[in-house]
Short mmCIF file of C-alpha atoms in Angstrom, two decimals:
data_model
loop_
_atom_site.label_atom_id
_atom_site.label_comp_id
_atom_site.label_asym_id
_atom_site.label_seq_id
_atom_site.Cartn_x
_atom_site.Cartn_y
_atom_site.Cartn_z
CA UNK A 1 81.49 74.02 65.48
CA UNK A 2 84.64 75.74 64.42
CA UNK A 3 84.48 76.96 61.16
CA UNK A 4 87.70 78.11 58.82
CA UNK A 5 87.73 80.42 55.71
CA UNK A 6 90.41 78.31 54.19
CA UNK A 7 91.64 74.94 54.56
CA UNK A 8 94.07 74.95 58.29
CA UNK A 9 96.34 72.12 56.63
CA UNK A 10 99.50 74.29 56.06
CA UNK A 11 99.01 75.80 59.44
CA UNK A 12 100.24 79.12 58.29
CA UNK A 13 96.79 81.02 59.02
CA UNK A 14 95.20 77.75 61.37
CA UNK A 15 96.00 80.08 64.89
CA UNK A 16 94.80 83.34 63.43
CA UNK A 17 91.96 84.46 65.51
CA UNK A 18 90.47 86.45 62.19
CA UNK A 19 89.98 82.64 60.76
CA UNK A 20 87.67 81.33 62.83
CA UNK A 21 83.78 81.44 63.29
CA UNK A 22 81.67 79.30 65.87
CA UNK A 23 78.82 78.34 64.36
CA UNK A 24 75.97 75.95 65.05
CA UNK A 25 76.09 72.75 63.21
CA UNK A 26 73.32 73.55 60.29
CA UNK A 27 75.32 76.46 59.53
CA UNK A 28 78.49 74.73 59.87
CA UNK A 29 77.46 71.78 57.50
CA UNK A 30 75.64 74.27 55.10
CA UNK A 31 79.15 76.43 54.46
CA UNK A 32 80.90 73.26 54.23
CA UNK A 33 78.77 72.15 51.42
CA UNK A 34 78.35 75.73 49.72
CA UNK A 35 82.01 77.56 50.22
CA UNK A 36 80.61 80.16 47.61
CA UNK A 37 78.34 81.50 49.90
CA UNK A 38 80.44 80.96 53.04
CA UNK A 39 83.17 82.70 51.02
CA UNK A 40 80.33 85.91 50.40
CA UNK A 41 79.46 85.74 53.59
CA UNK A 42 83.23 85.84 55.26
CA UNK A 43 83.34 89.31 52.67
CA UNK A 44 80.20 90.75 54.09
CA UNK A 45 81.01 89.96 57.80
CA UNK A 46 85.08 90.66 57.82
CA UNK A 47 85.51 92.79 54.62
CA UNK A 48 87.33 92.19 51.75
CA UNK A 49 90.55 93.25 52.82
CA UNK A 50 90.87 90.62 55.54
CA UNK A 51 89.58 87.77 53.63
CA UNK A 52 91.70 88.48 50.55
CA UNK A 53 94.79 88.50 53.66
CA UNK A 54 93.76 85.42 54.79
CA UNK A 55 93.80 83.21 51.57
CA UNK A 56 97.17 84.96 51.02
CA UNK A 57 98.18 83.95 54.33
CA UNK A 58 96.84 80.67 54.04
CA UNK A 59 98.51 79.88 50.55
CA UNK A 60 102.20 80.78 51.94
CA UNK A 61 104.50 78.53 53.60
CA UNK A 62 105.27 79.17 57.62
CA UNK A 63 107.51 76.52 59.79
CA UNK A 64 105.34 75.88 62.39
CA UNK A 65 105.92 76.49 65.72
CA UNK A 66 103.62 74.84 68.31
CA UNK A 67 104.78 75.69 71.11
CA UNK A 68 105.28 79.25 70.43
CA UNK A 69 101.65 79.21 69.63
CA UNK A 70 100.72 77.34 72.67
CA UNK A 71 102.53 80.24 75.06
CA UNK A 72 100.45 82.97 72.88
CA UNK A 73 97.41 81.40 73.18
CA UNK A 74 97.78 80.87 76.76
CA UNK A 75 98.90 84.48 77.50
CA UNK A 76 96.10 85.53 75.70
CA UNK A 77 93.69 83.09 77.87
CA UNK A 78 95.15 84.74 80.73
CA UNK A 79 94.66 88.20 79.45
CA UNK A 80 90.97 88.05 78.60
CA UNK A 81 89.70 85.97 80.71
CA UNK A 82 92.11 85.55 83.52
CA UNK A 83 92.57 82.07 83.12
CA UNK A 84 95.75 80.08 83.21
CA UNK A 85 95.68 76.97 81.28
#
């Protein structure tokens, strides 16, 4: 399951690839009911830098732009992994 640091609902840090964890669904539901310790463990895994830039990216506004977003993630499909969506 996809996993966030911060709620994605203002979009403004939703895309940003630092963001994101997979995890398996115990883990999932466990951070989701204990963000204290998902928060310590986002510090211990990513630093405190980058999750201090993230809630500050989070709580700012951005206009979004789907489909900008759309042609970066699909260059950067094609990039890594050489497929074209």
């Amino acid at each position: 399951a996809a996993q966030y640091l911060n709620d994605p609902g203002g979009g403004n840090s939703r895309f940003d690839e630092k963001n994101i964890d997979t995890l398996d669904m115990g883990c999932h539901l466990y951070f989701t009911a204990n963000p204290a310790e998902h928060y310590q463990w986002q510090v211990a895994k990513k630093g405190q830098k980058v999750v201090d830039d993230l809630i500050l990216s989070s709580n700012m506004y951005v206009k979004k732009n789907r489909g900008l977003q759309v042609l970066y993630w699909r260059n950067r499909l094609k990039q890594d992994f050489g497929i074209s969506a």
